[in-house]
mmCIF file of C-alpha atoms in Angstrom:
data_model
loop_
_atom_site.group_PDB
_atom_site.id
_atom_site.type_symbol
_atom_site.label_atom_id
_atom_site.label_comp_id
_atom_site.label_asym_id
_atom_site.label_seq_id
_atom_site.Cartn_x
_atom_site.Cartn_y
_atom_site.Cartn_z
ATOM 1 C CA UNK A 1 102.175 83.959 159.510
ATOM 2 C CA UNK A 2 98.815 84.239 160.543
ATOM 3 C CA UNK A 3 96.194 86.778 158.866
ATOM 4 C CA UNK A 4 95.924 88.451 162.272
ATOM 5 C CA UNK A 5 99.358 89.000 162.988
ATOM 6 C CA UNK A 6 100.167 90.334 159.598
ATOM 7 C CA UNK A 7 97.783 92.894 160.078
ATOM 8 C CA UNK A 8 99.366 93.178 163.392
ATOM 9 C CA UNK A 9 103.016 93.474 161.918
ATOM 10 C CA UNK A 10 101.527 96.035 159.148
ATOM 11 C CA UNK A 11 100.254 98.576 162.281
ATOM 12 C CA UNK A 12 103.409 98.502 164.020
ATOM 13 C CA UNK A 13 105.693 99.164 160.708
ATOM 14 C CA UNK A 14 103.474 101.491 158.646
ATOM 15 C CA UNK A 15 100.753 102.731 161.411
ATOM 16 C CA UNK A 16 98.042 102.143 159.425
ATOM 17 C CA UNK A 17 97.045 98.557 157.620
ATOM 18 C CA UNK A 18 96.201 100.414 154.483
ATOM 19 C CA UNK A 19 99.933 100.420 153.270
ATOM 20 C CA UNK A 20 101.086 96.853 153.995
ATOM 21 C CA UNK A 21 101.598 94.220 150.616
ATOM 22 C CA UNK A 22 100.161 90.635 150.249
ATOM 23 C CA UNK A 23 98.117 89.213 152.950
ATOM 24 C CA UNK A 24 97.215 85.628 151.721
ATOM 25 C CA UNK A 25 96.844 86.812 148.049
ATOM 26 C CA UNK A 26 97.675 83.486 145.352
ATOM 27 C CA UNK A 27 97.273 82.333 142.111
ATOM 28 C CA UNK A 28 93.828 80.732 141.727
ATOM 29 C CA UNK A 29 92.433 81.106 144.752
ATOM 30 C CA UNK A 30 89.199 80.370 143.581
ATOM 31 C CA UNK A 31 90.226 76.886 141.856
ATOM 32 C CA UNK A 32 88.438 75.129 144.244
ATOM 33 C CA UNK A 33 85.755 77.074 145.572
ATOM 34 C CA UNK A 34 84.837 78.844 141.834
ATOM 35 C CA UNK A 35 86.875 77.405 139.477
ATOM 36 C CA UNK A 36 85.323 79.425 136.576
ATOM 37 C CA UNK A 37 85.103 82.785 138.330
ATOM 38 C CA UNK A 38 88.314 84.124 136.367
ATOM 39 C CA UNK A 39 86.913 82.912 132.996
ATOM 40 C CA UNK A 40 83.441 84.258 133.875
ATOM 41 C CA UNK A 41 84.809 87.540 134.752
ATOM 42 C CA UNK A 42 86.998 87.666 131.450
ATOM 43 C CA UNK A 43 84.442 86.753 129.456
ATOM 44 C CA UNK A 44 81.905 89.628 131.189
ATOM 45 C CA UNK A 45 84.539 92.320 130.628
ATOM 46 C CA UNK A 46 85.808 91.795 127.134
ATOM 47 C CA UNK A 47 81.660 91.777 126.299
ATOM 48 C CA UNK A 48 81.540 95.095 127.823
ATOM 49 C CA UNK A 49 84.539 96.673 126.393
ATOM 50 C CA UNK A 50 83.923 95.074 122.751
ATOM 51 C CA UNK A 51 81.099 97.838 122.980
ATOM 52 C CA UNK A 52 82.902 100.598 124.345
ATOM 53 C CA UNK A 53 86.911 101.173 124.252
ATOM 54 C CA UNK A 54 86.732 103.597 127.116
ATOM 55 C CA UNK A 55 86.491 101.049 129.516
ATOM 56 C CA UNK A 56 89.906 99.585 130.019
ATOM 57 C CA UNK A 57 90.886 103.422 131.328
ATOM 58 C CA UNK A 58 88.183 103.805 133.662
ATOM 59 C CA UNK A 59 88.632 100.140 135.355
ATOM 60 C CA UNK A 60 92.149 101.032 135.575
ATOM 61 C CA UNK A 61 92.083 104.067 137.025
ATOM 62 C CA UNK A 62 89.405 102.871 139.059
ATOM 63 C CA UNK A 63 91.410 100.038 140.270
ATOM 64 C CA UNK A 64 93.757 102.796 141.485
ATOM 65 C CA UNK A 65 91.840 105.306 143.242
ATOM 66 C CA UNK A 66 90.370 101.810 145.100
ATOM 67 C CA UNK A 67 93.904 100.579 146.241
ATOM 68 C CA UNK A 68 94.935 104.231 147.300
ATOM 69 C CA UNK A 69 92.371 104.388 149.618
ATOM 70 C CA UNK A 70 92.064 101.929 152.855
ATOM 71 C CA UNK A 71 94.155 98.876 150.220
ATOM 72 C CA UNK A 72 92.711 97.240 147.446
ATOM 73 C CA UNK A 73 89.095 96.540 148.974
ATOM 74 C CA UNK A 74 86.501 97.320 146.968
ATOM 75 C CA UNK A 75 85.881 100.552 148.998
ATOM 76 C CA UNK A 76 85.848 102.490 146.097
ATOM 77 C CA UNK A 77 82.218 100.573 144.938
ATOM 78 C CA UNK A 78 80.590 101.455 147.980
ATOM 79 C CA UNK A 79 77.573 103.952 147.395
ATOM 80 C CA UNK A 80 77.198 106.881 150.426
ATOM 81 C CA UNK A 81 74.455 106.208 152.677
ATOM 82 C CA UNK A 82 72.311 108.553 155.022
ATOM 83 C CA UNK A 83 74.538 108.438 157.680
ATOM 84 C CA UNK A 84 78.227 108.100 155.917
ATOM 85 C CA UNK A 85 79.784 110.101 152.820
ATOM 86 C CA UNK A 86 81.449 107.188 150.996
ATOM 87 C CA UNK A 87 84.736 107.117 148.900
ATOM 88 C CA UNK A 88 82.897 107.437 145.335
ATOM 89 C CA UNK A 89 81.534 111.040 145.996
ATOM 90 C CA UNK A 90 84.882 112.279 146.551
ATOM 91 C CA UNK A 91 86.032 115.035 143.758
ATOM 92 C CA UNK A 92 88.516 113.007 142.483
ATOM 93 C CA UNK A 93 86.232 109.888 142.080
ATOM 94 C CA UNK A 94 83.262 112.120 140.722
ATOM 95 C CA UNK A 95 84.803 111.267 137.121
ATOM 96 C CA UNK A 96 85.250 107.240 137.933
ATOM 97 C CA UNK A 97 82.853 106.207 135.388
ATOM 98 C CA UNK A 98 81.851 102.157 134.625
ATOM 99 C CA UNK A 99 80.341 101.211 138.392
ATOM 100 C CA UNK A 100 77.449 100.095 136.554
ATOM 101 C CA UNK A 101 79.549 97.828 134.556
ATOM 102 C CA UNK A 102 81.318 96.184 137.233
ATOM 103 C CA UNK A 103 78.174 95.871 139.121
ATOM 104 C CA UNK A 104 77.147 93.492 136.173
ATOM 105 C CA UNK A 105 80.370 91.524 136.312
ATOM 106 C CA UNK A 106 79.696 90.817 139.592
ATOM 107 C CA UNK A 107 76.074 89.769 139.050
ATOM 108 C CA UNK A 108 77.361 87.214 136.149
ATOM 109 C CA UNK A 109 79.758 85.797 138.650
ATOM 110 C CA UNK A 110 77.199 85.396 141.639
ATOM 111 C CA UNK A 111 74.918 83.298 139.319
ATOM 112 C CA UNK A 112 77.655 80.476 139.005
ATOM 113 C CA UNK A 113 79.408 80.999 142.398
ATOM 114 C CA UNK A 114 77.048 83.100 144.867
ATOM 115 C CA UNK A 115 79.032 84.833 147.972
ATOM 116 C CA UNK A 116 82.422 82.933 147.143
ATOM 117 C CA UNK A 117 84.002 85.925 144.765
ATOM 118 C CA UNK A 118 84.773 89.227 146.427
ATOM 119 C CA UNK A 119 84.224 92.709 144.524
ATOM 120 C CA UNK A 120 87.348 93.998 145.130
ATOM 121 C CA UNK A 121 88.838 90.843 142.915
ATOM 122 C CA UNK A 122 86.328 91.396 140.652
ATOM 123 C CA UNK A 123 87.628 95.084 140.162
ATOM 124 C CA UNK A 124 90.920 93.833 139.670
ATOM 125 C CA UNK A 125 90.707 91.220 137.432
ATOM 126 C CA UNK A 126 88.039 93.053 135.085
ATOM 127 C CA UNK A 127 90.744 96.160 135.346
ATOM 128 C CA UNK A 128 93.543 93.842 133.982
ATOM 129 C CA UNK A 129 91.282 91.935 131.581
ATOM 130 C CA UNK A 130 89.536 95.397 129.932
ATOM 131 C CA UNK A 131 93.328 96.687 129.540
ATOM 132 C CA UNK A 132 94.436 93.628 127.733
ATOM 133 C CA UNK A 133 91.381 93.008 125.552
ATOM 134 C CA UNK A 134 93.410 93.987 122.852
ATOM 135 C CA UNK A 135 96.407 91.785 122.917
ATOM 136 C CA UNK A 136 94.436 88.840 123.822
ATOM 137 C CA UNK A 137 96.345 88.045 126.018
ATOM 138 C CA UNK A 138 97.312 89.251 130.109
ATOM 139 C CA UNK A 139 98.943 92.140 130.425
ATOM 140 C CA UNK A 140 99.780 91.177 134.210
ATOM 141 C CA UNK A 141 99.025 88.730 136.721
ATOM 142 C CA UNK A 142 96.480 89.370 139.152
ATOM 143 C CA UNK A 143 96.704 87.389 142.533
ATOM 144 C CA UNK A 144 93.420 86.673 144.701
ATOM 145 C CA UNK A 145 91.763 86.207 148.032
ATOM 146 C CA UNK A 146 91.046 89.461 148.627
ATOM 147 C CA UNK A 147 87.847 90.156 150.694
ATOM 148 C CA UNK A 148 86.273 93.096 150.455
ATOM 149 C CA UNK A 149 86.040 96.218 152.866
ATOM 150 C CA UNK A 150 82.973 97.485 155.164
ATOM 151 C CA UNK A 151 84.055 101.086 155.410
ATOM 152 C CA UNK A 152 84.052 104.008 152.782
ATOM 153 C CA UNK A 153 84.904 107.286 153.318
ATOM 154 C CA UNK A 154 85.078 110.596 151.676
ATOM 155 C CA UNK A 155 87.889 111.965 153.764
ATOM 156 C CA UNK A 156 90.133 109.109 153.128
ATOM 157 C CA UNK A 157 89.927 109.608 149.679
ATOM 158 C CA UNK A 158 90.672 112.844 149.804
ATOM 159 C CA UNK A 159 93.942 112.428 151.973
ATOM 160 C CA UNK A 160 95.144 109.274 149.892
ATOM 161 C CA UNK A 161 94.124 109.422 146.201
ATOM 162 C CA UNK A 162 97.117 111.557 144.016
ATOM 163 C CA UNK A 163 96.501 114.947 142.618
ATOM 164 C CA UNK A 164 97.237 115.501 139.001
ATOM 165 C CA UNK A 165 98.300 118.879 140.350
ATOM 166 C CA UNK A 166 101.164 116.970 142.950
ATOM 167 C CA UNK A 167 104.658 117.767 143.001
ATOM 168 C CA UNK A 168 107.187 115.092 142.714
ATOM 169 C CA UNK A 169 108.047 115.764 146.603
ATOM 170 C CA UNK A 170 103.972 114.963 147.027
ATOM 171 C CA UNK A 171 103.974 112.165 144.744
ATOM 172 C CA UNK A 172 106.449 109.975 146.351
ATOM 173 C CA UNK A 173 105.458 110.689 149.641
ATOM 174 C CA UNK A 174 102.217 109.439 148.461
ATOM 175 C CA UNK A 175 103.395 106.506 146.617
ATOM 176 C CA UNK A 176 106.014 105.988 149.803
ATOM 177 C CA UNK A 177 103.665 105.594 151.928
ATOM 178 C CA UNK A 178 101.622 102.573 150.035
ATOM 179 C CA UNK A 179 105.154 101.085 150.218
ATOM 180 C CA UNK A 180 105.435 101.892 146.731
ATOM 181 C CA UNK A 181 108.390 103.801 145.447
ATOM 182 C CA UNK A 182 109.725 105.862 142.744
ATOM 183 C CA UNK A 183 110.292 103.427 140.180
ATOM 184 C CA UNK A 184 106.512 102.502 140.527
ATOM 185 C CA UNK A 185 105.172 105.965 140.258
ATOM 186 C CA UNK A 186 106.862 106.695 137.154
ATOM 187 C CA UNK A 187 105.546 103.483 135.826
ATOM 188 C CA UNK A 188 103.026 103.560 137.084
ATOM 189 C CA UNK A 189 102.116 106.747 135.728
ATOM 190 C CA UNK A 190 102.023 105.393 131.972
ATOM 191 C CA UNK A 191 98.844 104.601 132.681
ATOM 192 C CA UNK A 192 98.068 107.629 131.418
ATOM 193 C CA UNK A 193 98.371 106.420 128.226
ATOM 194 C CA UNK A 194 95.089 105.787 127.655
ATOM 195 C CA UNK A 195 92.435 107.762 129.194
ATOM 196 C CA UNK A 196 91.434 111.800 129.060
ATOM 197 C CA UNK A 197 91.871 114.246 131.844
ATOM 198 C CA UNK A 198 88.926 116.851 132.652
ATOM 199 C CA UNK A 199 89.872 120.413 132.080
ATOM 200 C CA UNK A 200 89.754 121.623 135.434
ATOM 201 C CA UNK A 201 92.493 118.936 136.246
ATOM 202 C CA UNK A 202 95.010 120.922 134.323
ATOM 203 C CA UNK A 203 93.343 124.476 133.116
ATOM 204 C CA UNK A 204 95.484 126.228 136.129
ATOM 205 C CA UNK A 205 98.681 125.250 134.012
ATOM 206 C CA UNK A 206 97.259 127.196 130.886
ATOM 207 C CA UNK A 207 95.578 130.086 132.824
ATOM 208 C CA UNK A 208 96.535 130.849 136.326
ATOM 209 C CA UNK A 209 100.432 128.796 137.259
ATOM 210 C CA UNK A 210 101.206 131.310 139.936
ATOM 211 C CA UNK A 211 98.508 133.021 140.639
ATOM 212 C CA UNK A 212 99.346 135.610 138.246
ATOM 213 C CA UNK A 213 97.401 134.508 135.010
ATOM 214 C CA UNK A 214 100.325 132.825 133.600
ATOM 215 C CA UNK A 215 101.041 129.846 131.882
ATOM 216 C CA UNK A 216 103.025 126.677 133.097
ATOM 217 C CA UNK A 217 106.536 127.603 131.255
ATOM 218 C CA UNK A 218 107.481 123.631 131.785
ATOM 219 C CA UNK A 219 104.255 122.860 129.235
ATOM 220 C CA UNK A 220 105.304 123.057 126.075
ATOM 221 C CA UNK A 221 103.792 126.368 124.322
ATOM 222 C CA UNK A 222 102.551 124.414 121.456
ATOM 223 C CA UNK A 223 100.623 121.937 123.072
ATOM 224 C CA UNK A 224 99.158 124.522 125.155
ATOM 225 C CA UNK A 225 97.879 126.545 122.558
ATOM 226 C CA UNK A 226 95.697 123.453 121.546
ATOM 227 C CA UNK A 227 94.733 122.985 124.588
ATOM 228 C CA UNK A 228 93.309 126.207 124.938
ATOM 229 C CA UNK A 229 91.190 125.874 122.409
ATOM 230 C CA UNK A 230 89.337 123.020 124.080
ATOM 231 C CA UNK A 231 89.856 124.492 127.579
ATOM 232 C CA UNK A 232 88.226 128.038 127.311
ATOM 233 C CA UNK A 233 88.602 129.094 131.028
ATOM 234 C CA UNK A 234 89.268 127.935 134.442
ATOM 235 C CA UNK A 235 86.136 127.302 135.036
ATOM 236 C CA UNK A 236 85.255 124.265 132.922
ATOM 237 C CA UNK A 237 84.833 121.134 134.231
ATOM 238 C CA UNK A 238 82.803 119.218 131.403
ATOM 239 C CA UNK A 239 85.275 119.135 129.205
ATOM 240 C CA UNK A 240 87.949 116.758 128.432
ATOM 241 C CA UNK A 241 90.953 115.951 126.426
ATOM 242 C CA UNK A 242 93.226 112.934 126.071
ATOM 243 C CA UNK A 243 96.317 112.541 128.375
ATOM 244 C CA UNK A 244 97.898 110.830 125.646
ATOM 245 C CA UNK A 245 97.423 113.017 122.282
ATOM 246 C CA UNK A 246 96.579 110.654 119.215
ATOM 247 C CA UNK A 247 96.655 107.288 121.354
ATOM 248 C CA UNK A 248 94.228 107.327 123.898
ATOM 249 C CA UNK A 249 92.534 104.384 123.034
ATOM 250 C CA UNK A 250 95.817 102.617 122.836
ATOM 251 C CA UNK A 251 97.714 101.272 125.451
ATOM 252 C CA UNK A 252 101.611 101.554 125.083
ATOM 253 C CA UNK A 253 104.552 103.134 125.665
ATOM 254 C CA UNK A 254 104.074 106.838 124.013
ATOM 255 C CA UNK A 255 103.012 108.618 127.468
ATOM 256 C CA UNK A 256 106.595 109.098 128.082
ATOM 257 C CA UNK A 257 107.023 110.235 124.210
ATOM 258 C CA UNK A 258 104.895 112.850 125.066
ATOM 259 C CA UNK A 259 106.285 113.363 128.718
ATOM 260 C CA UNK A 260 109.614 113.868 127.017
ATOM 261 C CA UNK A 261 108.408 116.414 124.722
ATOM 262 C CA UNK A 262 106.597 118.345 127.312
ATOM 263 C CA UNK A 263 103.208 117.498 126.672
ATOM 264 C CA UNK A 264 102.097 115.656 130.011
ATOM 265 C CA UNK A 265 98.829 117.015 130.297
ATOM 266 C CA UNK A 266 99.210 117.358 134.382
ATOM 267 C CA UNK A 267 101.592 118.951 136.739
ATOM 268 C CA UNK A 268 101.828 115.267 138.083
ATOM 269 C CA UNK A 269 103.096 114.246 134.580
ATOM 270 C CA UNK A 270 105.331 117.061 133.678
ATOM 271 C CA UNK A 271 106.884 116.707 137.829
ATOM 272 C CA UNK A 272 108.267 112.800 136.055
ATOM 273 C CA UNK A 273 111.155 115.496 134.557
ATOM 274 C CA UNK A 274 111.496 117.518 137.857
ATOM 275 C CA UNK A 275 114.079 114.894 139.504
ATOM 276 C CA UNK A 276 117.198 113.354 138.020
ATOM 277 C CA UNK A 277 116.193 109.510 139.029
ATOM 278 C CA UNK A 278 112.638 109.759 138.138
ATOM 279 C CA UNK A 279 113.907 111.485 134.644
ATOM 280 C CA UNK A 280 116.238 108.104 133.770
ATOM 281 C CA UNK A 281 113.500 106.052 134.618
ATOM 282 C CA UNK A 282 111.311 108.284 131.975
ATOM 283 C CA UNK A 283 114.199 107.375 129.559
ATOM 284 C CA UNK A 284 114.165 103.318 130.305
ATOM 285 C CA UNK A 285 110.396 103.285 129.546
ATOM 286 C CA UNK A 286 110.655 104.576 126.532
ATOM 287 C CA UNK A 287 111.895 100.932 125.280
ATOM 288 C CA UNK A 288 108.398 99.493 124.848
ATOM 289 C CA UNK A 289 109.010 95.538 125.849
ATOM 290 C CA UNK A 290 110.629 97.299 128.981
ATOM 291 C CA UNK A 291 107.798 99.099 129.913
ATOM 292 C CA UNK A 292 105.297 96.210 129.657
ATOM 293 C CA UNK A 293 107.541 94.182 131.417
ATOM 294 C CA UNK A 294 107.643 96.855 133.891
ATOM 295 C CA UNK A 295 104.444 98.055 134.621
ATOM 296 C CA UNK A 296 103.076 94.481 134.790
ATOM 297 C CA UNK A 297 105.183 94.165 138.005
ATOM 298 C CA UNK A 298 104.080 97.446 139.234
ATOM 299 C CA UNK A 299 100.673 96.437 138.814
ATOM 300 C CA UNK A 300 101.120 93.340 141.364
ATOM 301 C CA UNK A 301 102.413 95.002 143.966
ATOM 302 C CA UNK A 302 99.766 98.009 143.704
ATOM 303 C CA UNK A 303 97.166 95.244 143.603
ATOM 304 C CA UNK A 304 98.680 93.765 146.815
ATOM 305 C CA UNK A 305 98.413 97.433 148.963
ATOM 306 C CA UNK A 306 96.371 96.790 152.183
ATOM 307 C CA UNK A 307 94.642 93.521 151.065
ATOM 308 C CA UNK A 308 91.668 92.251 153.027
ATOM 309 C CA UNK A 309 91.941 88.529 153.611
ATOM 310 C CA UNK A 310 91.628 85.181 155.824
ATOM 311 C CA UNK A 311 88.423 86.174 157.760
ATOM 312 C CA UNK A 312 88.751 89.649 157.706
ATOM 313 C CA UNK A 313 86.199 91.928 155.949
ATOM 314 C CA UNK A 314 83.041 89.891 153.943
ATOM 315 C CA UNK A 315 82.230 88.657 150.165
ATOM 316 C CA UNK A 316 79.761 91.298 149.498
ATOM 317 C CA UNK A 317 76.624 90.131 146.996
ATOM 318 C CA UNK A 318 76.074 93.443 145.276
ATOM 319 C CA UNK A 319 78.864 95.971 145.384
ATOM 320 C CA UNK A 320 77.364 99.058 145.817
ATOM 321 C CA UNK A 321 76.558 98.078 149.598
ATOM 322 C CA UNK A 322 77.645 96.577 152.435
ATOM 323 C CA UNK A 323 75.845 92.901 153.424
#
């Protein structure tokens, strides 16, 4: 199938090309035309992250909010301009955090192999690569070829990107509609196992549930005391806390400890317990070689939403703007 009449075949089943899987995506598709771009990339990120262990959160959750918005294209990298509002000032990207770092990835890559590797591959890879830093060794397999996107917008990210204050009704019609389904939104939800959450993410669950100055009876009361002490009012959007108490510098398995025990820090999380299938599913992933095996196959196919390939789209040179 040709690259045009995939995208063809994605409009007429989904509406939209932003939801469709694969495109020409492969293993080592830069073997001939950069055969060291993977290695360079690896090497770049597990500098970076050797310095600072927040990184493999904020390239994954980056790598995210870029594939829930127009398909994994590098959109998310784009900086506003005078005449467009671009993806990254959106407020759920104004806490992405690590563009800088990515923009240097990119630069060590262009010196070996200029205009061959696209952005939104180097996002990718440098997402998987940061997360596995630790276990030296892949976490998941990331396919490539994608190219990366001209177009940015602040609306679209808006419409597309998950609330941490969702519903599970919201949540899978989110994830549904990336042709993602239940099973991958409860995996990939553990995630949130490493990473923090900024109070005003979460605050109306200790302050305000119903609009009555009440607190979230689902959160457990313990927990919530705590986190009132670190979240003073409803107001507060400096602070943050870790979405995965004691481990989240650590990527594993105990988000769904602390799902079970009523401690998700976000409606989102504590929804996971809110329907019967998604609430087995919880259970499964709380076997930890399950989970890794898991989420590793979640991560392909989210990396595979709305891919820009073949001809389409461009190899931009610096990230931040389009060539």
């Amino acid at each position: 199938m040709t690259n045009q009449a995939f995208i063809l075949l994605c409009m007429v089943v989904f509406g939209v090309v932003g939801t469709c899987h694969g495109g020409s995506l492969r293993k080592g598709y830069y073997k001939d035309t950069c055969p060291d771009a993977e290695e360079i990339i690896k090497k770049a990120t597990e500098k970076h992250v050797a310095n600072d262990p927040t990184l493999p959160a904020r390239f994954l959750r980056m790598h995210f909010h870029d594939c829930f918005v127009r398909g994994c294209d590098g959109s998310v990298l784009l900086n506003s301009t005078t005449n467009n509002i671009a993806e990254k000032d959106a407020i759920p990207n104004l806490t992405l955090a690590g563009f800088d770092v990515i923009d240097d990835i990119k630069a060590e890559v262009e010196k070996k192999c200029p205009n061959v590797v696209s952005c939104a591959d180097v996002l990718a890879l440098a997402a998987r690569d940061a997360v596995s830093f630790k276990f030296q060794t892949p976490l998941w397999e990331v396919l490539t070829g994608r190219r990366d996107g001209r177009i940015s917008r602040i609306s679209e990210a808006l419409a597309n990107i998950p609330s941490p204050l969702s519903n599970f009704t919201a949540l899978v019609r989110n994830f549904t509609s990336k042709g993602l389904n239940v099973h991958d939104l409860v995996v990939l939800s553990g995630g949130h196992t490493i990473g923090v959450g900024h109070c005003n993410t979460f605050s109306n669950r200790l302050y305000n549930f119903t609009g009555r100055s009440d607190q979230d009876p689902s959160l457990n009361p313990t927990y919530a005391s705590f986190l009132k002490t670190q979240c003073k009012n409803l107001s507060d959007n400096t602070t943050f806390v870790p979405m995965d108490p004691g481990s989240a510098l650590t990527f594993d398995n105990n988000y769904y400890v602390t799902v079970k025990q009523n401690k998700g820090l976000f409606q989102s999380d504590a929804a996971l317990l809110t329907n019967k299938g998604s609430r087995k599913i919880v259970d499964e992933l709380l076997d930890s070689k399950k989970f890794f095996t898991e989420f590793a196959q979640a991560m392909k196919r989210m990396g595979a939403i709305g891919v820009v390939t073949g001809n389409e789209g461009e190899i931009r040179k610096k990230c931040f703007v389009v060539n």
